[in-house]
Amino acid sequence: PASLLRKFFLVFKSWRWPNPVMLTKPHDANLGLPVWNAYHVSNARQVAPIITPAYPAMNSTLSVSRQTLQILHEEFCRGHDIVDRLWKEHVKGGGGGDDVAGEAFAELFEPSDFFIAYPYYLSLCIVGPTQADAQAWAGFVESRLRRLVSDMLGKSLPLSKIQLWPKKIEACIADRSALLTQAQRRNSITYFVGFQVDILRMRGNQLNIEQQINNFRDWDLSRFQPHVHEMDLCTKDFRVKELPKLVFEGMYEGGKLEAMKKRRRIIDSDPKVQERKRKAKLAAMKARLDEIQKKKDAAIAKDAMEKKRKRDDEDEEAKAATQKKAKGEEGDSKAQENVDEAAGEPSEVADAAKVKVEDTVDEAALLESALDAIQADAGGEKKSREEAEADRRKLIAGEFLVEGGGGDDADDDVAGEQSWPDGAGDDGDELESGAEKDTSDDAPSAQDSSVPERKVLTELEREAEILRIAGYSVVSDDEAIIVGGNMIPSWRNPNVARSSRISTKVEEKSASGDDGEKKRVKRGLGNG
């Protein structure tokens, strides 16, 4: 029997639908009953025909749709996997007892995982005012649920999978916004529909089924007669984790908690989920490695920037030092140029200075020669230039002057106004006395007949004579007349300042006079 069961699952797993499954070919007994025919137009749209062998031949799976065929195929595959694994274990182990076989086949007859197999669920709560009305109303709605699930929801919505749980739940599972009465809540049954959304066909982020439910009420449920106002179909959507605990009772020993654990195990054991997790893990590792590499690159770039900044700072410092050094050298060069310019001016200035220095040297030499000639012509004791210079210094220092000699200040003022003859006056006497003293001390006696008598000149007279010999015009102080030399400065004499103011007024009054008269008035007022 186990081998036959394994072949059953293998055949229906591999069957090429919509080819019909038939034990015998259908035959028509001409009794007026319809017989199934593959070439009939109405039969061409059947997705999984299984034909009865007895007359009249008909399709026993007429209510199977594309959605239900998908569920059947999944169950056939799951059953074949379980039975084939048991068969291989049985053959490999050399057979076993009945207890072992019974435990092995227990997995095949486990309850369905409907309430943990889908991410979204829809509850269809059928309510009525009384128990009799609710039973009649529920029977009519149940007969139309296939059309709602397969045609309206399955074909018009982007769903990859949808399944109606065939067992009803004796409870009212509806939204509170339905505003049901207590009688309606007592007389109600609920069906669940599980579905999975096709993300590739999905538009937007929300799935709206309200239109399909309203069309189902208006086109199908409105045909029920007699229809009572309190007869209604209430819907509510759930996520798998939001399902009430009532639906898990009797199916799982641990209730909803155990069901959620089993769901997690099923999801983790799915090869697609495992592959997706593996890819996600690899992507996370790659992202982490990329982040680490980015951090390393950022650190390297930061180090490079820091090194570049330090190198730039060093270059700037070196450049600044070079510029500073260059400026110092330039300043030194400029200073040297200034020194050179100061030391050696342009050729014209240098030549002019050289000529001037040479002229000065020539003049000095000429002057010394003239002084020597004057001293030789004067006769008397011959003196060298050094001795003559020493005598000049002694004369300036007053060593040749006679004590008590010289005139008074009054005599000096008079001498300023008069012209004294050569060799006369107090100064002449004084100088002659000094000369006599000098001759008495240093020179031979005046009574010596061998030395001719010579005129002794003062230092100023000697210098004036030298300048005359050199070609210069010399005017003595005796010949010069100082105009206003005896005048007191106006800023010391208040009377003179007042007279100056009076003279100004006189000038304004005598504006028609000539310039000579103005000068005489001014001079008279000034002398006054």
Short mmCIF file of C-alpha atoms in Angstrom, two decimals:
data_model
loop_
_atom_site.label_atom_id
_atom_site.label_comp_id
_atom_site.label_asym_id
_atom_site.label_seq_id
_atom_site.Cartn_x
_atom_site.Cartn_y
_atom_site.Cartn_z
CA PRO A 1 0.00 0.00 0.00
CA ALA A 2 2.83 2.40 0.72
CA SER A 3 4.25 1.86 -2.76
CA LEU A 4 0.82 2.47 -4.29
CA LEU A 5 0.46 5.69 -2.25
CA ARG A 6 3.87 6.89 -3.39
CA LYS A 7 2.94 6.29 -7.04
CA PHE A 8 -0.36 8.13 -6.55
CA PHE A 9 1.41 11.28 -5.37
CA LEU A 10 4.02 10.89 -8.09
CA VAL A 11 1.36 10.66 -10.84
CA PHE A 12 -0.72 13.63 -9.71
CA LYS A 13 2.41 15.66 -9.01
CA SER A 14 3.61 15.11 -12.57
CA TRP A 15 0.22 15.19 -14.34
CA ARG A 16 -0.03 17.58 -17.27
CA TRP A 17 -3.15 19.54 -16.62
CA PRO A 18 -5.67 20.35 -18.19
CA ASN A 19 -5.53 16.86 -19.71
CA PRO A 20 -8.42 14.89 -18.18
CA VAL A 21 -7.89 11.98 -15.80
CA MET A 22 -10.04 9.04 -17.04
CA LEU A 23 -10.24 5.34 -16.20
CA THR A 24 -12.29 4.58 -19.33
CA LYS A 25 -13.29 6.59 -22.33
CA PRO A 26 -16.65 8.30 -21.99
CA HIS A 27 -19.46 6.66 -24.00
CA ASP A 28 -22.92 7.89 -24.86
CA ALA A 29 -25.76 5.43 -24.20
CA ASN A 30 -28.23 7.63 -26.07
CA LEU A 31 -30.43 8.01 -23.05
CA GLY A 32 -30.63 11.78 -23.42
CA LEU A 33 -28.19 12.63 -20.65
CA PRO A 34 -25.22 14.98 -21.23
CA VAL A 35 -21.87 13.25 -21.48
CA TRP A 36 -18.58 15.03 -20.93
CA ASN A 37 -16.77 15.77 -24.14
CA ALA A 38 -13.31 17.37 -24.33
CA TYR A 39 -14.23 19.16 -27.55
CA HIS A 40 -17.20 20.96 -26.09
CA VAL A 41 -16.80 24.70 -25.70
CA SER A 42 -17.91 24.80 -22.07
CA ASN A 43 -15.48 22.03 -21.16
CA ALA A 44 -12.46 23.76 -22.70
CA ARG A 45 -12.15 26.18 -19.76
CA GLN A 46 -11.90 23.45 -17.10
CA VAL A 47 -8.43 23.41 -15.53
CA ALA A 48 -8.29 19.99 -13.82
CA PRO A 49 -10.90 17.62 -15.22
CA ILE A 50 -11.22 14.20 -13.57
CA ILE A 51 -13.86 12.19 -15.43
CA THR A 52 -16.15 9.61 -13.78
CA PRO A 53 -16.06 6.14 -15.41
CA ALA A 54 -19.81 5.46 -15.12
CA TYR A 55 -22.52 6.64 -17.45
CA PRO A 56 -23.10 9.57 -17.91
CA ALA A 57 -19.45 10.66 -17.81
CA MET A 58 -18.95 14.01 -16.13
CA ASN A 59 -16.21 16.14 -14.56
CA SER A 60 -15.99 15.46 -10.84
CA THR A 61 -13.69 18.47 -10.25
CA LEU A 62 -15.77 21.11 -11.94
CA SER A 63 -15.34 23.58 -9.07
CA VAL A 64 -11.53 23.44 -9.22
CA SER A 65 -10.08 26.77 -10.33
CA ARG A 66 -6.61 27.94 -11.06
CA GLN A 67 -6.11 28.99 -7.44
CA THR A 68 -7.35 25.70 -6.01
CA LEU A 69 -5.30 23.70 -8.54
CA GLN A 70 -2.25 25.51 -7.27
CA ILE A 71 -3.07 24.43 -3.72
CA LEU A 72 -3.69 20.83 -4.88
CA HIS A 73 -0.37 20.71 -6.70
CA GLU A 74 1.52 21.95 -3.64
CA GLU A 75 -0.12 19.33 -1.49
CA PHE A 76 0.64 16.58 -4.02
CA CYS A 77 4.30 17.62 -4.00
CA ARG A 78 4.45 17.75 -0.20
CA GLY A 79 2.80 14.31 0.09
CA HIS A 80 5.19 12.82 -2.46
CA ASP A 81 8.22 14.18 -0.60
CA ILE A 82 7.06 12.68 2.69
CA VAL A 83 6.13 9.27 1.27
CA ASP A 84 9.26 9.06 -0.91
CA ARG A 85 11.49 9.82 2.08
CA LEU A 86 9.72 7.14 4.11
CA TRP A 87 10.03 4.68 1.25
CA LYS A 88 13.78 5.27 0.91
CA GLU A 89 14.29 4.92 4.64
CA HIS A 90 12.27 1.72 4.60
CA VAL A 91 14.29 0.23 1.74
CA LYS A 92 17.59 1.32 3.24
CA GLY A 93 16.77 -0.01 6.69
CA GLY A 94 15.51 -3.34 5.45
CA GLY A 95 11.94 -2.82 6.66
CA GLY A 96 10.51 -2.17 10.10
CA GLY A 97 7.59 -2.84 12.37
CA ASP A 98 4.11 -1.40 12.17
CA ASP A 99 4.83 1.07 14.96
CA VAL A 100 7.72 2.54 13.07
CA ALA A 101 5.60 2.86 9.91
CA GLY A 102 2.75 4.46 11.86
CA GLU A 103 5.03 7.09 13.39
CA ALA A 104 6.52 7.80 9.97
CA PHE A 105 3.12 8.32 8.31
CA ALA A 106 1.95 10.61 11.14
CA GLU A 107 3.67 13.54 9.41
CA LEU A 108 1.56 12.94 6.33
CA PHE A 109 -1.70 13.31 8.31
CA GLU A 110 -0.80 16.32 10.37
CA PRO A 111 -3.32 19.23 10.47
CA SER A 112 -3.08 21.88 7.79
CA ASP A 113 -0.90 24.94 8.34
CA PHE A 114 -3.46 27.25 6.76
CA PHE A 115 -3.43 29.87 9.53
CA ILE A 116 0.37 30.20 9.44
CA ALA A 117 0.93 29.76 5.69
CA TYR A 118 -0.19 33.23 4.49
CA PRO A 119 0.85 36.71 5.50
CA TYR A 120 -2.67 38.22 5.13
CA TYR A 121 -6.15 36.94 5.93
CA LEU A 122 -9.73 38.05 5.27
CA SER A 123 -12.62 37.08 7.54
CA LEU A 124 -16.12 36.65 6.04
CA CYS A 125 -18.69 36.85 8.85
CA ILE A 126 -22.24 35.78 7.83
CA VAL A 127 -24.87 37.17 10.24
CA GLY A 128 -28.66 36.90 10.47
CA PRO A 129 -31.44 38.08 12.84
CA THR A 130 -32.54 34.60 13.92
CA GLN A 131 -31.05 31.13 13.88
CA ALA A 132 -33.33 29.92 11.07
CA ASP A 133 -32.67 32.99 8.96
CA ALA A 134 -28.95 32.71 9.65
CA GLN A 135 -28.86 29.05 8.48
CA ALA A 136 -30.71 29.76 5.25
CA TRP A 137 -28.64 32.88 4.59
CA ALA A 138 -25.35 31.07 5.38
CA GLY A 139 -26.16 28.23 2.97
CA PHE A 140 -26.79 30.67 0.13
CA VAL A 141 -23.62 32.64 0.83
CA GLU A 142 -21.52 29.45 1.08
CA SER A 143 -22.64 28.45 -2.40
CA ARG A 144 -21.35 31.75 -3.77
CA LEU A 145 -17.99 31.88 -1.93
CA ARG A 146 -16.22 30.03 -4.75
CA ARG A 147 -17.18 32.79 -7.15
CA LEU A 148 -16.00 35.47 -4.71
CA VAL A 149 -12.62 33.86 -4.08
CA SER A 150 -11.75 32.50 -7.52
CA ASP A 151 -13.38 34.99 -9.87
CA MET A 152 -13.71 38.33 -8.11
CA LEU A 153 -10.73 38.33 -5.79
CA GLY A 154 -8.39 35.91 -7.57
CA LYS A 155 -8.76 37.37 -11.04
CA SER A 156 -9.14 41.09 -10.38
CA LEU A 157 -6.51 41.61 -7.64
CA PRO A 158 -2.70 41.25 -7.88
CA LEU A 159 -2.56 38.08 -5.78
CA SER A 160 -0.07 35.29 -6.24
CA LYS A 161 -1.97 32.87 -4.07
CA ILE A 162 -5.43 32.75 -2.42
CA GLN A 163 -7.18 29.97 -0.49
CA LEU A 164 -10.53 29.60 1.26
CA TRP A 165 -10.51 27.63 4.49
CA PRO A 166 -13.48 25.25 4.04
CA LYS A 167 -14.23 24.86 7.73
CA LYS A 168 -16.50 27.39 9.35
CA ILE A 169 -15.94 28.87 12.79
CA GLU A 170 -18.96 29.26 15.05
CA ALA A 171 -18.06 32.78 16.17
CA CYS A 172 -18.59 36.37 15.12
CA ILE A 173 -15.22 37.73 13.98
CA ALA A 174 -16.06 41.14 12.56
CA ASP A 175 -14.96 44.69 12.92
CA ARG A 176 -16.51 46.78 15.71
CA SER A 177 -17.47 49.42 13.19
CA ALA A 178 -20.05 46.99 11.75
CA LEU A 179 -22.47 47.92 14.63
CA LEU A 180 -24.01 44.46 14.92
CA THR A 181 -26.77 43.63 17.36
CA GLN A 182 -26.55 40.94 19.99
CA ALA A 183 -28.88 38.70 17.97
CA GLN A 184 -26.69 39.04 14.90
CA ARG A 185 -23.56 38.22 16.90
CA ARG A 186 -25.19 35.13 18.34
CA ASN A 187 -26.46 33.90 14.94
CA SER A 188 -23.26 34.16 12.92
CA ILE A 189 -20.56 32.01 11.36
CA THR A 190 -17.14 33.01 9.98
CA TYR A 191 -15.00 31.81 7.08
CA PHE A 192 -11.35 32.76 6.51
CA VAL A 193 -9.58 33.44 3.25
CA GLY A 194 -5.78 33.52 3.16
CA PHE A 195 -3.94 35.34 0.38
CA GLN A 196 -0.48 36.40 -0.68
CA VAL A 197 0.17 39.62 -2.62
CA ASP A 198 2.15 39.58 -5.87
CA ILE A 199 4.62 42.42 -5.38
CA LEU A 200 5.55 42.54 -9.05
CA ARG A 201 1.94 43.26 -10.06
CA MET A 202 1.23 45.52 -7.12
CA ARG A 203 0.61 49.21 -7.77
CA GLY A 204 1.10 51.42 -4.77
CA ASN A 205 1.33 50.36 -1.15
CA GLN A 206 -2.31 49.47 -0.39
CA LEU A 207 -4.61 46.73 -1.61
CA ASN A 208 -8.30 47.71 -1.80
CA ILE A 209 -10.87 44.86 -1.80
CA GLU A 210 -13.88 46.97 -0.88
CA GLN A 211 -15.05 47.25 -4.49
CA GLN A 212 -15.03 43.47 -5.02
CA ILE A 213 -16.97 42.91 -1.78
CA ASN A 214 -19.59 45.50 -2.76
CA ASN A 215 -19.97 43.93 -6.21
CA PHE A 216 -20.40 40.53 -4.60
CA ARG A 217 -23.17 41.89 -2.36
CA ASP A 218 -24.96 43.67 -5.18
CA TRP A 219 -24.71 41.06 -7.94
CA ASP A 220 -24.82 37.73 -6.10
CA LEU A 221 -26.14 38.12 -2.56
CA SER A 222 -29.02 40.37 -3.63
CA ARG A 223 -30.66 37.39 -5.38
CA PHE A 224 -31.52 35.71 -2.10
CA GLN A 225 -35.23 35.66 -1.38
CA PRO A 226 -36.66 36.52 1.04
CA HIS A 227 -33.84 38.89 1.95
CA VAL A 228 -34.06 40.46 5.45
CA HIS A 229 -32.43 43.75 6.28
CA GLU A 230 -30.39 42.28 9.12
CA MET A 231 -28.85 39.62 6.87
CA ASP A 232 -25.34 40.80 5.98
CA LEU A 233 -21.79 39.79 5.13
CA CYS A 234 -19.10 41.54 7.25
CA THR A 235 -15.43 41.50 6.28
CA LYS A 236 -12.23 42.29 8.16
CA ASP A 237 -8.57 41.92 7.19
CA PHE A 238 -5.81 40.54 9.46
CA ARG A 239 -2.11 40.01 9.43
CA VAL A 240 -0.91 36.60 10.46
CA LYS A 241 0.22 37.82 13.87
CA GLU A 242 -3.10 39.65 14.41
CA LEU A 243 -5.30 36.57 14.05
CA PRO A 244 -7.48 35.81 17.09
CA LYS A 245 -6.46 32.92 19.33
CA LEU A 246 -9.79 31.23 18.64
CA VAL A 247 -8.71 30.03 15.20
CA PHE A 248 -5.68 28.14 16.59
CA GLU A 249 -7.62 26.13 19.17
CA GLY A 250 -7.90 22.44 18.30
CA MET A 251 -5.21 22.69 15.60
CA TYR A 252 -2.04 23.20 17.65
CA GLU A 253 -1.37 21.92 21.14
CA GLY A 254 0.35 25.10 22.25
CA GLY A 255 -2.21 27.40 20.63
CA LYS A 256 -1.13 30.56 18.85
CA LEU A 257 2.34 30.65 20.44
CA GLU A 258 3.22 27.20 19.19
CA ALA A 259 1.78 28.02 15.78
CA MET A 260 4.00 31.10 15.48
CA LYS A 261 7.06 29.04 16.41
CA LYS A 262 6.18 26.45 13.80
CA ARG A 263 5.71 29.20 11.24
CA ARG A 264 9.17 30.51 12.01
CA ARG A 265 10.66 27.03 11.56
CA ILE A 266 8.87 26.56 8.25
CA ILE A 267 10.06 29.91 6.98
CA ASP A 268 13.64 29.23 8.06
CA SER A 269 13.62 25.81 6.37
CA ASP A 270 12.45 27.20 3.05
CA PRO A 271 15.33 27.02 0.51
CA LYS A 272 14.29 30.31 -1.05
CA VAL A 273 14.28 32.00 2.33
CA GLN A 274 17.65 30.46 3.15
CA GLU A 275 19.09 31.67 -0.14
CA ARG A 276 17.63 35.11 0.48
CA LYS A 277 19.09 35.17 3.98
CA ARG A 278 22.44 34.04 2.64
CA LYS A 279 22.42 36.81 0.05
CA ALA A 280 21.33 39.33 2.66
CA LYS A 281 24.13 38.16 4.96
CA LEU A 282 26.65 38.42 2.15
CA ALA A 283 25.34 41.87 1.28
CA ALA A 284 25.61 42.91 4.92
CA MET A 285 29.17 41.56 5.12
CA LYS A 286 30.02 43.28 1.86
CA ALA A 287 28.53 46.51 3.12
CA ARG A 288 30.49 46.14 6.34
CA LEU A 289 33.69 45.45 4.43
CA ASP A 290 32.97 48.43 2.19
CA GLU A 291 32.41 50.56 5.26
CA ILE A 292 35.66 49.32 6.79
CA GLN A 293 37.43 49.96 3.49
CA LYS A 294 35.90 53.43 3.34
CA LYS A 295 37.11 54.11 6.87
CA LYS A 296 40.57 52.89 5.92
CA ASP A 297 40.54 55.01 2.76
CA ALA A 298 39.32 57.97 4.79
CA ALA A 299 42.08 57.40 7.35
CA ILE A 300 44.67 57.07 4.59
CA ALA A 301 43.33 60.18 2.89
CA LYS A 302 43.36 61.99 6.22
CA ASP A 303 46.96 60.92 6.84
CA ALA A 304 47.87 61.98 3.32
CA MET A 305 46.16 65.32 3.82
CA GLU A 306 47.93 65.74 7.16
CA LYS A 307 51.27 64.89 5.60
CA LYS A 308 50.53 67.21 2.69
CA ARG A 309 49.52 69.95 5.11
CA LYS A 310 52.71 69.46 7.12
CA ARG A 311 54.74 69.40 3.92
CA ASP A 312 52.99 72.55 2.72
CA ASP A 313 53.66 74.19 6.10
CA GLU A 314 57.30 73.18 5.89
CA ASP A 315 57.47 74.47 2.32
CA GLU A 316 55.85 77.72 3.38
CA GLU A 317 58.25 78.05 6.30
CA ALA A 318 61.19 77.31 4.02
CA LYS A 319 59.84 79.74 1.46
CA ALA A 320 59.33 82.39 4.14
CA ALA A 321 62.86 81.78 5.44
CA THR A 322 64.19 81.97 1.88
CA GLN A 323 62.30 85.17 1.25
CA LYS A 324 63.49 86.56 4.56
CA LYS A 325 67.03 85.59 3.74
CA ALA A 326 66.62 87.03 0.25
CA LYS A 327 65.24 90.24 1.74
CA GLY A 328 68.18 90.34 4.16
CA GLU A 329 70.61 89.77 1.34
CA GLU A 330 68.79 92.36 -0.73
CA GLY A 331 68.94 94.78 2.21
CA ASP A 332 72.62 94.00 2.63
CA SER A 333 73.16 94.46 -1.06
CA LYS A 334 71.22 97.72 -0.96
CA ALA A 335 73.21 98.83 2.07
CA GLN A 336 76.39 97.80 0.29
CA GLU A 337 75.21 99.67 -2.77
CA ASN A 338 74.46 102.68 -0.60
CA VAL A 339 77.88 102.35 0.96
CA ASP A 340 79.40 101.94 -2.45
CA GLU A 341 77.41 104.88 -3.71
CA ALA A 342 78.45 106.86 -0.65
CA ALA A 343 82.05 105.70 -0.99
CA GLY A 344 82.14 106.04 -4.70
CA GLU A 345 79.59 108.45 -6.10
CA PRO A 346 78.96 108.82 -9.79
CA SER A 347 81.94 109.73 -11.81
CA GLU A 348 81.00 113.37 -12.24
CA VAL A 349 80.44 113.95 -8.51
CA ALA A 350 83.53 111.96 -7.64
CA ASP A 351 85.59 113.89 -10.16
CA ALA A 352 84.20 117.19 -8.91
CA ALA A 353 85.00 116.22 -5.31
CA LYS A 354 88.44 115.10 -6.38
CA VAL A 355 89.03 118.33 -8.22
CA LYS A 356 87.79 120.27 -5.20
CA VAL A 357 90.09 118.37 -2.87
CA GLU A 358 93.00 118.89 -5.24
CA ASP A 359 92.20 122.62 -5.45
CA THR A 360 92.04 122.78 -1.68
CA VAL A 361 95.39 121.03 -1.41
CA ASP A 362 96.88 123.34 -4.02
CA GLU A 363 95.51 126.42 -2.28
CA ALA A 364 96.87 125.22 1.04
CA ALA A 365 100.28 124.58 -0.49
CA LEU A 366 100.18 127.94 -2.28
CA LEU A 367 99.18 129.65 0.96
CA GLU A 368 102.03 128.00 2.84
CA SER A 369 104.48 129.03 0.11
CA ALA A 370 103.16 132.62 0.23
CA LEU A 371 103.55 132.66 4.00
CA ASP A 372 107.11 131.40 3.65
CA ALA A 373 107.83 134.12 1.06
CA ILE A 374 106.32 136.79 3.31
CA GLN A 375 108.43 135.60 6.20
CA ALA A 376 111.57 135.59 4.00
CA ASP A 377 110.87 139.10 2.65
CA ALA A 378 110.22 140.45 6.12
CA GLY A 379 113.71 139.49 7.17
CA GLY A 380 114.65 138.78 10.68
CA GLU A 381 114.94 135.35 12.17
CA LYS A 382 114.12 132.51 9.86
CA LYS A 383 111.51 130.20 11.25
CA SER A 384 110.17 126.94 10.02
CA ARG A 385 106.52 126.40 9.42
CA GLU A 386 106.18 124.47 12.69
CA GLU A 387 107.82 127.32 14.66
CA ALA A 388 105.61 129.88 12.94
CA GLU A 389 102.54 127.83 13.80
CA ALA A 390 103.69 127.59 17.42
CA ASP A 391 104.15 131.37 17.59
CA ARG A 392 100.70 131.86 16.12
CA ARG A 393 99.15 129.65 18.72
CA LYS A 394 101.03 131.46 21.51
CA LEU A 395 99.86 134.78 20.16
CA ILE A 396 96.25 133.61 20.03
CA ALA A 397 96.54 132.22 23.51
CA GLY A 398 97.78 135.69 24.77
CA GLU A 399 101.27 134.70 25.72
CA PHE A 400 102.76 137.66 23.73
CA LEU A 401 100.47 140.34 25.23
CA VAL A 402 101.71 142.84 27.89
CA GLU A 403 99.78 142.87 31.12
CA GLY A 404 97.74 146.06 31.61
CA GLY A 405 98.09 147.00 27.95
CA GLY A 406 95.29 147.75 25.56
CA GLY A 407 92.71 150.60 25.43
CA ASP A 408 89.32 150.95 27.06
CA ASP A 409 86.03 150.05 25.49
CA ALA A 410 85.37 153.69 24.75
CA ASP A 411 88.64 153.93 22.85
CA ASP A 412 87.66 150.78 20.90
CA ASP A 413 84.34 152.38 19.94
CA VAL A 414 86.15 155.50 18.80
CA ALA A 415 88.61 153.37 16.88
CA GLY A 416 85.65 151.87 15.10
CA GLU A 417 84.66 155.26 13.74
CA GLN A 418 88.22 156.62 12.95
CA SER A 419 90.92 155.44 10.63
CA TRP A 420 94.15 154.91 12.50
CA PRO A 421 97.53 155.33 10.80
CA ASP A 422 99.79 152.37 10.41
CA GLY A 423 101.58 151.47 13.61
CA ALA A 424 99.52 153.98 15.80
CA GLY A 425 96.99 153.47 18.51
CA ASP A 426 96.81 151.43 21.60
CA ASP A 427 96.67 148.19 19.72
CA GLY A 428 99.80 149.12 17.84
CA ASP A 429 101.59 150.01 21.02
CA GLU A 430 100.42 146.84 22.57
CA LEU A 431 101.55 144.75 19.67
CA GLU A 432 104.86 146.63 19.56
CA SER A 433 105.38 146.03 23.24
CA GLY A 434 104.67 142.38 22.66
CA ALA A 435 107.05 142.37 19.78
CA GLU A 436 109.70 144.09 21.79
CA LYS A 437 109.22 141.57 24.55
CA ASP A 438 109.36 138.78 22.10
CA THR A 439 112.49 140.16 20.52
CA SER A 440 114.06 140.81 23.85
CA ASP A 441 113.49 137.25 24.89
CA ASP A 442 114.01 135.25 21.74
CA ALA A 443 115.72 137.47 19.19
CA PRO A 444 119.04 139.28 19.28
CA SER A 445 119.27 142.82 20.64
CA ALA A 446 117.84 145.77 18.63
CA GLN A 447 121.11 147.72 18.96
CA ASP A 448 122.77 145.04 16.83
CA SER A 449 123.73 146.95 13.72
CA SER A 450 123.90 143.72 11.60
CA VAL A 451 120.09 143.05 11.83
CA PRO A 452 117.95 145.58 9.91
CA GLU A 453 114.95 147.06 11.68
CA ARG A 454 111.67 145.41 10.55
CA LYS A 455 107.99 146.13 11.14
CA VAL A 456 106.27 143.60 13.34
CA LEU A 457 102.77 142.67 11.97
CA THR A 458 99.92 141.18 13.86
CA GLU A 459 98.49 137.80 13.02
CA LEU A 460 95.45 139.36 11.34
CA GLU A 461 97.63 141.67 9.28
CA ARG A 462 99.84 138.78 8.22
CA GLU A 463 96.80 136.72 7.15
CA ALA A 464 95.36 139.74 5.29
CA GLU A 465 98.69 140.26 3.55
CA ILE A 466 98.81 136.60 2.53
CA LEU A 467 95.29 136.80 1.13
CA ARG A 468 96.22 139.94 -0.82
CA ILE A 469 99.23 138.14 -2.28
CA ALA A 470 96.95 135.23 -3.19
CA GLY A 471 94.72 137.63 -5.18
CA TYR A 472 91.87 138.14 -2.71
CA SER A 473 90.44 141.60 -1.88
CA VAL A 474 90.59 142.22 1.86
CA VAL A 475 88.65 144.97 3.62
CA SER A 476 89.71 145.67 7.18
CA ASP A 477 87.39 146.35 10.04
CA ASP A 478 88.66 149.96 10.09
CA GLU A 479 87.53 150.49 6.55
CA ALA A 480 84.13 148.84 7.06
CA ILE A 481 81.27 151.00 8.29
CA ILE A 482 78.55 149.15 10.13
CA VAL A 483 75.23 150.90 9.49
CA GLY A 484 73.18 150.81 12.58
CA GLY A 485 75.82 149.08 14.59
CA ASN A 486 75.01 151.24 17.59
CA MET A 487 71.27 150.57 17.33
CA ILE A 488 69.42 148.76 20.02
CA PRO A 489 67.16 145.91 18.75
CA SER A 490 63.53 146.96 18.60
CA TRP A 491 62.39 144.00 20.62
CA ARG A 492 64.56 145.31 23.54
CA ASN A 493 63.50 148.95 23.38
CA PRO A 494 59.76 149.60 23.80
CA ASN A 495 60.22 153.23 22.67
CA VAL A 496 61.64 152.07 19.37
CA ALA A 497 58.70 149.69 18.89
CA ARG A 498 56.30 152.58 19.51
CA SER A 499 58.27 154.76 17.08
CA SER A 500 58.01 151.97 14.50
CA ARG A 501 54.26 152.07 14.79
CA ILE A 502 54.32 155.88 14.43
CA SER A 503 56.56 155.57 11.36
CA THR A 504 54.04 153.20 9.81
CA LYS A 505 51.33 155.82 10.20
CA VAL A 506 53.59 158.49 8.75
CA GLU A 507 54.25 156.26 5.74
CA GLU A 508 50.55 155.89 5.11
CA LYS A 509 50.07 159.70 5.28
CA SER A 510 53.01 160.45 3.00
CA ALA A 511 52.17 157.81 0.36
CA SER A 512 52.64 160.44 -2.39
CA GLY A 513 56.23 161.12 -1.42
CA ASP A 514 59.27 159.59 -3.03
CA ASP A 515 61.13 156.58 -1.71
CA GLY A 516 64.05 158.67 -0.46
CA GLU A 517 61.85 160.69 1.87
CA LYS A 518 60.29 157.49 3.22
CA LYS A 519 63.71 156.09 3.96
CA ARG A 520 64.82 159.29 5.71
CA VAL A 521 61.63 159.32 7.81
CA LYS A 522 62.14 155.71 8.76
CA ARG A 523 65.84 156.25 9.55
CA GLY A 524 65.05 159.31 11.63
CA LEU A 525 62.39 157.56 13.58
CA GLY A 526 64.67 154.59 14.01
CA ASN A 527 67.53 156.75 15.35
CA GLY A 528 65.08 158.47 17.62
#
